[in-house]
Short mmCIF file of C-alpha atoms and ligand atoms in Angstrom, two decimals:
data_model
loop_
_atom_site.label_atom_id
_atom_site.label_comp_id
_atom_site.label_asym_id
_atom_site.label_seq_id
_atom_site.Cartn_x
_atom_site.Cartn_y
_atom_site.Cartn_z
CA MET F 914 30.80 -29.30 -0.96
CA VAL F 915 28.73 -28.70 -4.04
CA SER F 916 26.39 -25.81 -3.50
CA TRP F 917 22.68 -26.22 -4.03
CA ARG F 918 22.74 -23.26 -6.28
CA SER F 919 25.33 -24.54 -8.67
CA LEU F 920 23.48 -27.84 -8.94
CA LEU F 921 20.25 -26.07 -9.64
CA VAL F 922 21.83 -23.86 -12.22
CA ALA F 923 23.46 -26.85 -13.87
CA PHE F 924 20.15 -28.65 -14.05
CA ALA F 925 18.40 -25.55 -15.17
CA VAL F 926 17.61 -26.33 -18.74
CA GLU F 927 16.44 -29.20 -20.73
CA ALA F 928 18.00 -29.89 -24.08
CA ASN F 929 15.50 -27.71 -25.90
CA GLY F 930 16.46 -24.78 -23.72
CA LEU F 931 13.28 -24.71 -21.66
CA GLU F 932 13.89 -24.81 -17.96
CA LEU F 933 11.44 -27.13 -16.26
CA ASN F 934 12.84 -27.28 -12.75
CA PRO F 935 10.72 -24.70 -10.99
CA LEU F 936 13.44 -23.62 -8.57
CA ALA F 937 16.22 -23.37 -11.10
CA GLU F 938 17.60 -19.99 -12.08
CA PRO F 939 20.10 -18.98 -14.73
CA GLY F 940 23.51 -17.72 -13.58
CA HIS F 941 23.94 -13.94 -13.68
CA GLU F 942 26.62 -14.03 -16.37
CA ASP F 943 24.40 -16.09 -18.63
CA PHE F 944 21.27 -14.16 -18.04
CA PHE F 945 22.63 -10.63 -18.31
CA GLY F 946 24.90 -11.48 -21.19
CA GLY F 947 28.14 -10.00 -19.90
CA ARG F 948 29.33 -7.35 -17.54
CA PRO F 949 29.64 -3.93 -19.09
CA VAL F 950 26.81 -1.54 -18.33
CA GLU F 951 25.83 -0.41 -21.80
CA ARG F 952 25.67 3.28 -22.58
CA VAL F 953 23.13 4.46 -25.12
CA ARG F 954 22.05 7.74 -26.74
CA GLU F 955 18.89 8.77 -28.56
CA ILE F 956 17.19 5.72 -27.22
CA SER F 957 14.06 4.75 -29.15
CA PRO F 958 10.85 3.71 -27.39
CA SER F 959 11.25 0.11 -28.49
CA ASP F 960 14.92 -0.10 -27.44
CA PHE F 961 14.06 1.43 -24.08
CA ASP F 962 11.23 -1.04 -23.50
CA GLU F 963 13.34 -3.99 -24.59
CA ARG F 964 16.13 -3.06 -22.17
CA VAL F 965 13.73 -2.54 -19.30
CA ARG F 966 12.04 -5.88 -19.94
CA LEU F 967 15.40 -7.64 -19.73
CA GLY F 968 16.20 -5.96 -16.41
CA LYS F 969 19.89 -5.21 -16.94
CA PRO F 970 20.90 -1.70 -15.79
CA PHE F 971 21.94 0.75 -18.49
CA VAL F 972 22.99 4.37 -18.88
CA ILE F 973 21.29 6.93 -21.10
CA GLU F 974 24.04 9.41 -21.87
CA ASP F 975 21.84 12.12 -23.35
CA ALA F 976 19.13 11.84 -20.68
CA GLY F 977 19.49 15.47 -19.64
CA GLN F 978 19.17 17.01 -23.07
CA SER F 979 16.95 20.12 -22.96
CA LEU F 980 16.26 19.80 -19.23
CA ASP F 981 16.70 23.11 -17.38
CA LEU F 982 17.32 21.20 -14.18
CA VAL F 983 20.65 19.83 -15.34
CA GLY F 984 23.47 21.89 -13.90
CA THR F 985 21.41 23.23 -10.97
CA SER F 986 23.72 23.50 -7.97
CA CYS F 987 23.08 22.71 -4.32
CA GLN F 988 23.23 26.46 -3.63
CA GLN F 989 20.49 27.09 -6.21
CA PHE F 990 18.24 24.52 -4.52
CA HIS F 991 18.99 26.30 -1.23
CA GLU F 992 18.00 29.67 -2.69
CA ARG F 993 14.91 28.40 -4.45
CA PHE F 994 13.31 26.21 -1.78
CA PRO F 995 14.45 27.62 1.58
CA SER F 996 11.31 26.48 3.40
CA ALA F 997 11.66 22.79 2.52
CA LYS F 998 13.25 20.22 4.77
CA MET F 999 15.24 17.19 3.81
CA ARG F 1000 16.50 14.18 5.63
CA ALA F 1001 20.06 13.95 6.82
CA GLU F 1002 21.21 10.37 6.27
CA TYR F 1003 23.51 8.34 8.51
CA THR F 1004 23.21 10.45 11.63
CA GLY F 1005 23.78 7.41 13.77
CA SER F 1006 20.86 8.32 16.03
CA ARG F 1007 17.62 6.39 16.05
CA ASN F 1008 15.56 9.49 15.30
CA GLU F 1009 15.39 10.88 11.84
CA GLU F 1010 17.04 14.23 11.51
CA PHE F 1011 15.74 16.90 9.20
CA VAL F 1012 17.72 19.82 7.87
CA SER F 1013 16.30 22.93 6.25
CA LEU F 1014 17.31 23.61 2.66
CA GLY F 1015 17.37 27.22 3.86
CA SER F 1016 20.43 26.53 6.03
CA LYS F 1017 23.91 26.52 4.55
CA ALA F 1018 26.01 23.98 6.37
CA TRP F 1019 24.63 21.07 4.35
CA PHE F 1020 26.31 22.18 1.18
CA GLN F 1021 29.26 24.01 2.67
CA LYS F 1022 30.54 21.66 5.38
CA ASP F 1023 31.52 18.03 5.46
CA ARG F 1024 29.44 15.75 7.65
CA PRO F 1025 31.04 12.32 8.10
CA GLN F 1026 28.77 9.30 8.39
CA GLN F 1027 27.96 8.14 11.87
CA GLU F 1028 27.28 4.56 10.87
CA ARG F 1029 29.56 2.11 12.56
CA LEU F 1030 30.58 0.34 9.44
CA LYS F 1031 33.72 -1.68 10.01
CA PRO F 1032 35.20 -2.03 6.58
CA LYS F 1033 36.38 -5.59 6.10
CA SER F 1034 38.15 -4.75 2.92
CA LYS F 1035 40.13 -1.87 1.52
CA ASP F 1036 37.48 -1.69 -1.07
CA LEU F 1037 34.95 -0.46 1.49
CA GLN F 1038 37.11 2.17 3.11
CA ASN F 1039 36.00 4.78 0.61
CA VAL F 1040 32.39 4.45 1.58
CA ALA F 1041 33.04 3.95 5.28
CA ARG F 1042 34.90 7.26 5.60
CA ALA F 1043 32.68 9.20 3.27
CA ASN F 1044 30.41 12.17 3.83
CA ALA F 1045 26.79 11.48 4.61
CA PRO F 1046 24.22 12.59 2.03
CA TYR F 1047 20.91 14.42 2.28
CA VAL F 1048 17.76 13.21 0.59
CA TRP F 1049 14.76 15.34 -0.17
CA HIS F 1050 11.63 13.23 -0.62
CA VAL F 1051 9.46 15.73 -2.42
CA LYS F 1052 7.01 12.92 -3.06
CA ASP F 1053 6.27 12.49 0.63
CA GLY F 1054 4.92 16.02 0.98
CA GLY F 1055 4.49 16.79 4.69
CA HIS F 1056 7.15 19.02 6.18
CA GLU F 1057 9.65 17.83 3.59
CA ALA F 1058 7.66 19.55 0.88
CA PRO F 1059 4.64 21.59 2.04
CA PRO F 1060 1.89 21.82 -0.63
CA GLY F 1061 3.20 25.07 -2.11
CA VAL F 1062 6.74 23.76 -2.37
CA ARG F 1063 5.67 20.43 -3.80
CA ALA F 1064 3.51 22.17 -6.39
CA ALA F 1065 6.41 24.45 -7.35
CA VAL F 1066 8.78 21.50 -7.77
CA GLN F 1067 6.25 19.51 -9.80
CA LYS F 1068 5.45 22.50 -11.93
CA ALA F 1069 9.10 23.08 -12.73
CA TRP F 1070 9.64 19.40 -13.38
CA GLN F 1071 10.41 18.49 -16.97
CA PRO F 1072 10.40 14.91 -18.17
CA PRO F 1073 13.50 13.43 -19.78
CA TYR F 1074 12.74 12.57 -23.39
CA PHE F 1075 12.67 8.80 -22.82
CA VAL F 1076 9.86 9.05 -20.24
CA ARG F 1077 6.88 8.54 -22.48
CA GLY F 1078 3.14 8.15 -22.06
CA ALA F 1079 0.64 9.47 -19.54
CA VAL F 1080 1.26 6.71 -16.98
CA ASN F 1081 5.03 7.11 -16.90
CA LEU F 1082 4.90 10.90 -16.95
CA ARG F 1083 2.57 10.82 -13.97
CA GLU F 1084 4.66 8.29 -12.06
CA ALA F 1085 7.93 10.12 -12.73
CA ASN F 1086 6.48 13.50 -11.83
CA GLU F 1087 4.96 12.08 -8.67
CA SER F 1088 7.92 10.05 -7.45
CA ALA F 1089 10.85 12.48 -7.82
CA GLU F 1090 13.31 12.78 -4.95
CA PHE F 1091 16.63 14.61 -4.80
CA TRP F 1092 19.98 13.47 -3.45
CA PHE F 1093 22.58 16.00 -2.33
CA HIS F 1094 26.12 14.84 -1.81
CA ARG F 1095 29.17 16.79 -0.95
CA ARG F 1096 32.39 15.60 -2.54
CA ASN F 1097 33.46 12.27 -1.19
CA GLY F 1098 29.93 11.34 -0.18
CA ALA F 1099 28.48 7.86 -0.32
CA VAL F 1100 25.34 5.85 0.01
CA LEU F 1101 25.94 2.38 1.41
CA ALA F 1102 24.82 -0.59 -0.66
CA HIS F 1103 21.16 -1.44 -0.29
CA ALA F 1104 18.19 -2.65 -2.32
CA ASP F 1105 15.07 -0.49 -2.35
CA THR F 1106 11.57 -1.80 -1.89
CA TYR F 1107 10.51 -0.52 -5.31
CA CYS F 1108 8.60 -2.95 -7.52
CA ILE F 1109 9.06 -0.93 -10.68
CA PRO F 1110 12.05 0.47 -12.59
CA ALA F 1111 13.94 3.45 -11.18
CA VAL F 1112 15.96 6.15 -12.91
CA SER F 1113 18.73 8.21 -11.34
CA LEU F 1114 19.51 11.35 -13.32
CA GLN F 1115 22.74 13.14 -12.41
CA ILE F 1116 21.96 16.85 -12.22
CA THR F 1117 25.40 18.15 -11.25
CA GLY F 1118 28.75 16.46 -10.76
CA LYS F 1119 29.47 12.79 -11.23
CA LYS F 1120 28.85 9.67 -9.23
CA ARG F 1121 30.27 6.18 -9.24
CA TRP F 1122 27.82 3.32 -8.91
CA ARG F 1123 28.50 -0.27 -7.98
CA LEU F 1124 25.65 -2.69 -8.41
CA MET F 1125 24.97 -6.32 -7.79
CA PRO F 1126 21.99 -8.57 -8.50
CA HIS F 1127 20.33 -10.05 -5.44
CA PRO F 1128 22.38 -13.13 -4.45
CA GLN F 1129 20.68 -16.30 -5.67
CA VAL F 1130 19.26 -18.03 -2.61
CA GLN F 1131 17.15 -21.11 -1.98
CA PHE F 1132 17.08 -20.63 1.78
CA SER F 1133 15.49 -17.56 3.25
CA ARG F 1134 18.06 -17.34 6.03
CA LEU F 1135 20.67 -16.72 3.35
CA ALA F 1136 18.89 -13.68 1.92
CA PRO F 1137 21.00 -10.61 2.68
CA ASP F 1138 19.86 -7.66 4.75
CA SER F 1139 18.63 -5.17 2.17
CA HIS F 1140 19.06 -2.07 4.34
CA ASP F 1141 21.97 0.34 3.94
CA GLY F 1142 25.25 -1.44 4.48
CA GLY F 1143 23.61 -4.76 5.43
CA ILE F 1144 25.05 -6.67 2.52
CA TYR F 1145 28.62 -5.68 3.42
CA ARG F 1146 28.36 -8.12 6.32
CA ALA F 1147 27.37 -10.90 3.95
CA ASN F 1148 28.24 -11.32 0.34
CA TRP F 1149 28.88 -7.97 -1.31
CA ARG F 1150 30.43 -8.70 -4.68
CA PRO F 1151 29.73 -5.83 -7.08
CA PHE F 1152 28.83 -7.14 -10.50
CA TRP F 1153 28.71 -3.80 -12.31
CA GLU F 1154 30.58 -0.58 -11.87
CA ILE F 1155 29.80 2.60 -13.75
CA THR F 1156 30.38 6.35 -13.41
CA VAL F 1157 27.37 8.49 -14.23
CA HIS F 1158 28.19 12.02 -15.36
CA GLU F 1159 26.20 15.23 -15.32
CA GLY F 1160 23.18 14.91 -17.61
CA GLU F 1161 23.35 11.12 -17.74
CA ALA F 1162 20.83 8.73 -16.25
CA LEU F 1163 21.15 5.21 -14.90
CA VAL F 1164 18.11 2.96 -15.27
CA PHE F 1165 17.99 0.19 -12.67
CA PHE F 1166 15.60 -2.38 -11.27
CA PRO F 1167 14.02 -3.86 -8.15
CA ASN F 1168 16.30 -6.00 -6.03
CA LEU F 1169 19.51 -4.66 -7.50
CA PHE F 1170 21.81 -3.82 -4.62
CA HIS F 1171 23.57 -0.53 -5.28
CA GLU F 1172 26.14 1.68 -3.64
CA THR F 1173 27.07 5.17 -4.77
CA HIS F 1174 30.18 7.21 -4.18
CA VAL F 1175 30.79 10.80 -5.21
CA PRO F 1176 34.49 10.97 -6.01
CA GLU F 1177 36.83 13.58 -4.57
CA GLU F 1178 37.57 15.10 -7.98
CA ASN F 1179 34.15 16.67 -8.36
CA LEU F 1180 32.09 19.76 -7.64
CA GLU F 1181 31.93 20.74 -3.99
CA CYS F 1182 28.32 19.61 -3.79
CA THR F 1183 26.50 17.39 -6.29
CA VAL F 1184 22.84 16.77 -7.03
CA ALA F 1185 20.94 13.85 -8.53
CA THR F 1186 17.26 13.06 -8.84
CA THR F 1187 15.68 9.63 -8.64
CA PHE F 1188 12.25 8.83 -9.97
CA GLN F 1189 10.35 5.80 -11.17
CA ILE F 1190 8.44 4.63 -14.18
CA GLN F 1191 5.69 2.02 -14.25
CA LEU F 1192 5.82 0.75 -17.81
CA PRO F 1193 7.18 -1.59 -18.87
CA VAL F 1194 8.38 -3.92 -16.08
CA PRO F 1195 11.56 -6.04 -16.12
CA ALA F 1196 9.44 -9.10 -16.92
CA ARG F 1197 12.21 -11.43 -18.09
CA TYR F 1198 14.25 -10.70 -14.97
CA LEU F 1199 11.27 -11.34 -12.70
CA ARG F 1200 10.58 -14.66 -14.41
CA ALA F 1201 14.21 -15.77 -14.29
CA TYR F 1202 14.79 -14.96 -10.60
CA LEU F 1203 11.36 -15.48 -9.07
CA PRO F 1204 12.59 -18.24 -6.70
CA THR F 1205 15.18 -15.86 -5.25
CA PHE F 1206 12.87 -12.84 -5.19
CA ALA F 1207 10.34 -14.81 -3.18
CA MET F 1208 13.07 -15.17 -0.53
CA SER F 1209 13.90 -11.47 -0.58
CA HIS F 1210 12.80 -8.39 1.29
CA LEU F 1211 10.54 -7.48 -1.62
CA TYR F 1212 8.28 -10.29 -0.56
CA TYR F 1213 8.54 -9.71 3.16
CA GLU F 1214 8.31 -5.93 3.17
CA GLY F 1215 7.14 -5.09 -0.25
CA HIS F 1216 3.93 -4.80 -2.10
CA CYS F 1217 5.08 -6.14 -5.43
CA LEU F 1218 3.11 -9.31 -5.33
CA ASP F 1219 -0.18 -8.07 -6.66
CA LEU F 1220 1.63 -6.50 -9.51
CA TRP F 1221 3.70 -9.56 -10.34
CA HIS F 1222 1.48 -12.60 -9.78
CA PRO F 1223 -0.68 -12.19 -12.88
CA TYR F 1224 2.26 -12.42 -15.31
CA ALA F 1225 2.39 -16.11 -14.50
CA THR F 1226 -1.15 -16.86 -13.39
CA LEU F 1227 -3.01 -14.62 -15.83
CA ARG F 1228 -5.65 -14.22 -13.15
CA PRO F 1229 -6.41 -11.48 -10.62
CA PRO F 1230 -3.71 -11.26 -7.92
CA GLN F 1231 -5.53 -13.14 -5.17
CA ALA F 1232 -7.49 -15.54 -7.36
CA VAL F 1233 -5.04 -18.42 -7.50
CA GLN F 1234 -4.04 -20.66 -4.60
CA ALA F 1235 -0.48 -21.92 -4.92
CA THR F 1236 -0.06 -25.70 -4.99
CA THR F 1237 2.54 -28.36 -5.74
CA ASP F 1238 -0.09 -30.75 -7.03
CA GLU F 1239 1.08 -31.39 -10.57
CA ALA F 1240 -2.36 -32.51 -11.76
CA ALA F 1241 -3.95 -29.30 -10.50
CA ILE F 1242 -1.28 -27.20 -12.20
CA GLU F 1243 -1.76 -29.05 -15.46
CA GLU F 1244 -5.50 -28.64 -15.27
CA GLU F 1245 -5.13 -24.92 -14.75
CA HIS F 1246 -2.71 -24.83 -17.63
CA SER F 1247 -5.18 -26.55 -19.95
CA SER F 1248 -8.01 -24.24 -19.03
CA LEU F 1249 -5.84 -21.14 -19.53
CA LEU F 1250 -4.62 -22.42 -22.84
CA ALA F 1251 -8.17 -23.16 -23.96
CA ALA F 1252 -9.19 -19.62 -23.05
CA ILE F 1253 -6.24 -17.85 -24.69
CA ASP F 1254 -5.04 -19.99 -27.60
CA LYS F 1255 -8.13 -19.47 -29.70
CA ASP F 1256 -6.88 -21.25 -32.80
CA ALA F 1257 -5.78 -24.13 -30.56
CA ASN F 1258 -2.46 -24.59 -32.33
CA GLY F 1259 -0.45 -24.85 -29.12
CA SER F 1260 1.08 -21.40 -29.03
CA ILE F 1261 -0.14 -17.99 -27.89
CA SER F 1262 0.42 -15.02 -30.14
CA TYR F 1263 0.40 -11.33 -29.24
CA ASP F 1264 -3.11 -10.98 -30.71
CA GLU F 1265 -4.45 -13.86 -28.68
CA MET F 1266 -2.96 -12.44 -25.49
CA GLU F 1267 -4.40 -9.04 -26.31
CA ALA F 1268 -7.87 -10.48 -26.86
CA PHE F 1269 -7.63 -12.40 -23.59
CA LEU F 1270 -6.47 -9.49 -21.43
CA ALA F 1271 -8.69 -6.87 -23.04
CA ALA F 1272 -11.80 -8.99 -22.56
CA GLN F 1273 -11.39 -9.59 -18.86
CA ARG F 1274 -14.10 -7.95 -16.81
CA ASP F 1275 -14.33 -7.88 -13.09
CA PRO F 1276 -17.97 -8.36 -12.08
CA ALA F 1277 -17.13 -7.90 -8.40
CA SER F 1278 -16.36 -4.22 -8.80
CA PRO F 1279 -18.59 -2.67 -11.43
CA GLY F 1280 -18.70 1.01 -12.10
CA ARG F 1281 -15.02 1.64 -11.57
CA ARG F 1282 -13.13 3.96 -13.84
CA PHE F 1283 -11.19 1.46 -15.91
CA SER F 1284 -13.31 -0.63 -18.22
CA SER F 1285 -11.32 -3.83 -18.15
CA ALA F 1286 -10.58 -5.67 -14.95
CA TRP F 1287 -6.86 -5.97 -14.74
CA PRO F 1288 -5.83 -2.28 -14.67
CA ARG F 1289 -8.02 -2.04 -11.57
CA TRP F 1290 -6.04 -4.79 -9.89
CA PHE F 1291 -3.25 -2.30 -9.57
CA TYR F 1292 -5.24 0.86 -9.18
CA THR F 1293 -4.17 1.42 -5.62
CA GLU F 1294 -2.26 3.91 -3.56
CA ASP F 1295 0.86 1.88 -3.98
CA TYR F 1296 0.63 2.24 -7.66
CA PHE F 1297 -0.70 5.74 -8.16
CA TYR F 1298 -0.03 7.53 -4.86
CA ASP F 1299 -2.99 9.71 -4.03
CA TRP F 1300 -3.36 10.91 -7.56
CA ARG F 1301 -6.43 9.90 -9.54
CA PRO F 1302 -7.13 10.68 -13.18
CA ALA F 1303 -9.50 13.62 -13.44
CA THR F 1304 -11.15 13.02 -16.78
CA SER F 1305 -12.37 10.00 -18.69
CA GLU F 1306 -9.98 10.89 -21.51
CA VAL F 1307 -7.00 10.48 -19.21
CA VAL F 1308 -8.49 7.23 -17.94
CA ARG F 1309 -8.84 5.88 -21.47
CA GLU F 1310 -5.35 6.98 -22.41
CA MET F 1311 -3.82 5.32 -19.36
CA GLU F 1312 -5.87 2.18 -19.77
CA ALA F 1313 -4.68 1.79 -23.35
CA GLU F 1314 -1.05 2.28 -22.31
CA MET F 1315 -1.39 -0.19 -19.47
CA LEU F 1316 -3.04 -2.76 -21.69
CA GLU F 1317 -0.34 -2.48 -24.32
CA ALA F 1318 2.44 -2.78 -21.74
CA ARG F 1319 0.64 -5.59 -19.92
CA ILE F 1320 0.40 -7.67 -23.09
CA GLN F 1321 4.02 -7.10 -24.03
CA ASP F 1322 5.25 -7.66 -20.46
CA THR F 1323 3.24 -10.85 -20.13
CA MET F 1324 4.54 -12.14 -23.45
CA ALA F 1325 8.12 -11.27 -22.42
CA TYR F 1326 7.63 -12.98 -19.06
CA LEU F 1327 6.38 -16.21 -20.58
CA ASP F 1328 8.27 -16.38 -23.87
CA CYS F 1329 11.67 -17.50 -22.72
CA CYS F 1330 13.03 -20.49 -24.51
CA PRO F 1331 13.53 -19.84 -27.30
CA ARG F 1332 12.42 -16.23 -27.51
CA ASP F 1333 10.42 -16.28 -30.69
CA GLY F 1334 7.56 -13.88 -30.01
CA LEU F 1335 5.13 -16.69 -29.23
CA VAL F 1336 4.29 -18.37 -25.95
CA SER F 1337 4.30 -22.12 -26.37
CA ALA F 1338 2.16 -24.43 -24.27
CA ASN F 1339 5.35 -25.63 -22.56
CA GLU F 1340 6.54 -22.13 -21.77
CA LEU F 1341 3.22 -21.34 -20.14
CA LEU F 1342 3.37 -24.56 -18.15
CA ALA F 1343 6.94 -23.90 -16.99
CA ALA F 1344 6.07 -20.39 -15.79
CA LEU F 1345 2.94 -21.62 -14.01
CA ARG F 1346 4.81 -24.46 -12.35
CA GLN F 1347 7.55 -22.10 -11.20
CA TRP F 1348 4.99 -19.68 -9.78
CA HIS F 1349 3.12 -22.44 -7.94
CA VAL F 1350 6.12 -24.13 -6.42
CA VAL F 1351 7.74 -20.85 -5.36
CA HIS F 1352 4.56 -19.54 -3.77
CA HIS F 1353 3.57 -22.82 -2.21
CA ARG F 1354 6.98 -22.92 -0.55
CA LEU F 1355 6.35 -19.41 0.66
CA ASP F 1356 2.85 -20.16 1.95
CA VAL F 1357 4.05 -23.18 3.91
CA THR F 1358 7.04 -21.43 5.40
CA ASP F 1359 5.16 -18.19 6.13
CA GLN F 1360 3.18 -19.83 8.89
CA LEU F 1361 6.33 -21.29 10.42
CA ARG F 1362 8.11 -17.99 10.08
CA SER F 1363 5.42 -16.04 11.89
CA GLY F 1364 5.59 -18.70 14.62
CA GLY F 1365 9.33 -18.02 14.90
CA GLN F 1366 10.21 -21.58 13.90
CA LYS F 1367 13.40 -20.85 12.02
CA ARG F 1368 14.74 -24.40 11.94
CA LYS F 1369 11.51 -25.76 10.55
CA VAL F 1370 11.52 -23.10 7.86
CA GLN F 1371 14.95 -24.26 6.84
CA MET F 1372 13.91 -27.91 6.86
CA VAL F 1373 10.96 -27.25 4.61
CA GLU F 1374 13.08 -25.19 2.24
CA LYS F 1375 15.61 -28.00 2.12
CA GLN F 1376 12.91 -30.54 1.29
CA PHE F 1377 11.82 -28.40 -1.64
CA VAL F 1378 15.34 -28.29 -3.00
CA GLU F 1379 15.96 -32.01 -2.49
CA ARG F 1380 12.73 -33.10 -4.05
CA LEU F 1381 13.30 -30.95 -7.05
CA LEU F 1382 16.88 -32.04 -7.45
CA ALA F 1383 15.87 -35.69 -7.43
CA TYR F 1384 13.18 -34.94 -9.94
CA ALA F 1385 15.51 -32.90 -12.07
CA SER F 1386 18.36 -35.36 -12.17
CA THR F 1387 16.18 -38.00 -13.79
CA ILE F 1388 15.23 -35.71 -16.64
CA TYR F 1389 17.89 -33.11 -17.21
CA GLN F 1390 21.21 -33.09 -18.86
CA ASP F 1391 23.70 -30.56 -17.64
CA VAL F 1392 23.53 -28.45 -20.71
CA LEU F 1393 23.25 -24.73 -20.33
CA PHE F 1394 21.66 -22.67 -22.97
CA GLY F 1395 18.54 -20.67 -23.60
CA PHE F 1396 17.18 -18.25 -21.06
CA THR F 1397 19.99 -15.79 -21.62
CA ALA F 1398 20.09 -12.23 -22.74
CA GLY F 1399 21.17 -13.05 -26.29
C1 NAG X 1717 3.68 17.46 -12.97
O1 NAG X 1717 2.63 17.48 -12.00
C2 NAG X 1717 2.11 18.75 -11.71
C3 NAG X 1717 1.09 18.58 -10.57
O2 NAG X 1717 0.12 17.64 -10.90
C4 NAG X 1717 1.52 19.38 -12.95
O3 NAG X 1717 1.10 20.70 -12.66
C5 NAG X 1717 2.58 19.40 -14.06
O4 NAG X 1717 2.02 19.88 -15.26
C6 NAG X 1717 3.18 18.04 -14.28
N1 NAG X 1717 4.25 18.13 -15.26
C7 NAG X 1717 4.34 17.33 -16.31
C8 NAG X 1717 5.42 17.63 -17.27
O5 NAG X 1717 3.58 16.39 -16.48
C1 NAG X 1718 -0.14 -20.63 -34.06
O1 NAG X 1718 -0.91 -19.54 -34.52
C2 NAG X 1718 -0.26 -18.27 -34.45
C3 NAG X 1718 -1.30 -17.24 -34.81
O2 NAG X 1718 -2.32 -17.26 -33.86
C4 NAG X 1718 0.94 -18.27 -35.36
O3 NAG X 1718 1.59 -17.02 -35.29
C5 NAG X 1718 1.88 -19.37 -34.93
O4 NAG X 1718 2.97 -19.46 -35.80
C6 NAG X 1718 1.16 -20.71 -34.86
N1 NAG X 1718 2.05 -21.66 -34.23
C7 NAG X 1718 2.22 -22.91 -34.68
C8 NAG X 1718 3.11 -23.78 -33.84
O5 NAG X 1718 1.66 -23.32 -35.67
#
């Protein structure tokens, strides 16, 4: 039987490279442009941003340069923060178990996982028999990091050189957590609910990562369980494999399933820190795989939507009602184009996008800190924890950074085929149509889902695929190009 996915991929692009079928997605090989995880050094701001916007994981080999933290052992964490508590993972019980950093067993004794993972393949035996890790969520405060401890950790925190700008420095500082693994430890494959890029910096020892993009799905029942080990029961096929050494950092993205294993030939106990950055976002990856992401846990559990909607809609997060009415979509397209494409030549330049985004004001909430509307759309606890900028200088600095990134991210999201630095009228229409169809499908099925009507959900999802296939087959040739990493 021909799979829906392969048909959709085959019909993905029109001869000029612009994908018009709103549910079509590029294949992973095409989009990411090959397997190897690239390793870079002395990464420049523009190279960093470009790689993040694509959304393919990469390693920064010299991430730890001039960071005192690199080389800090488990024992040193134990001596320095004896009053903190961390979470013991994979205890097998339903209650969370906390262990004091002040105790010694965690770094001196093995503690096998209590998960009942039945390895189907030889490949999984390593992780199934591995030691369970400990994670210290400094960011959560509470008994994991009482105020004094949290302040001490944040004070000692030094940013890696590629974390730039007030927004990213704040996010990274605020979001740091530490992972402690004894030799032969593992974290089972999972996808986090982050909506923004994450960085894992290896502080001591080395760790092997296996990663896989979220499987491409057009039916929500086929979306894998994103929790630890869930995907082993379904379709775990690692796409990338990479060993990250002491002082190196892996940059990875929302909805990438990942598993880590600390090999036997290693220090007795290894440490890594994970933190996030806000700017830029993997815009090209979000655009390419939006139909799948809307079926994923990020939509059901996550809070990414407010952040993501406006790349396509160019309106405040809740301002646009999804529809499949082609006339309505085209009308919206025309009015957006009229507002943004000031010289009316049919394509949107960086300057035009800047003028459009910078000018937006939000009359409904006057007197807020940020002067333009759209930074406020995201000015929530999700986005900034409980931290708020103290001075108007910091506000202005952050607003400028967010505006710059928002323009670039929006351009990268829309400018797909070909990538020429301009957003054509057709590119805008394709992104809008994708957004509408994907979210209309979600709106319709959401009601059925909350009513527990699984079969109806599936029927509706099938209708979407069939209708679009019929539509596509009249227009498209099965040519595949454009929309790739190249
Ligand atoms: C990290 O945050 C803490 C607490 O807000 C602050 O004292 C420290 O200066 C910050 N460090 C950097 C490098 O931004
Ligand atoms: C439209 O105008 C922009 C400047 O606003 C320019 O960069 C672009 O090349 C023009 N596009 C076409 C198709 O003429």
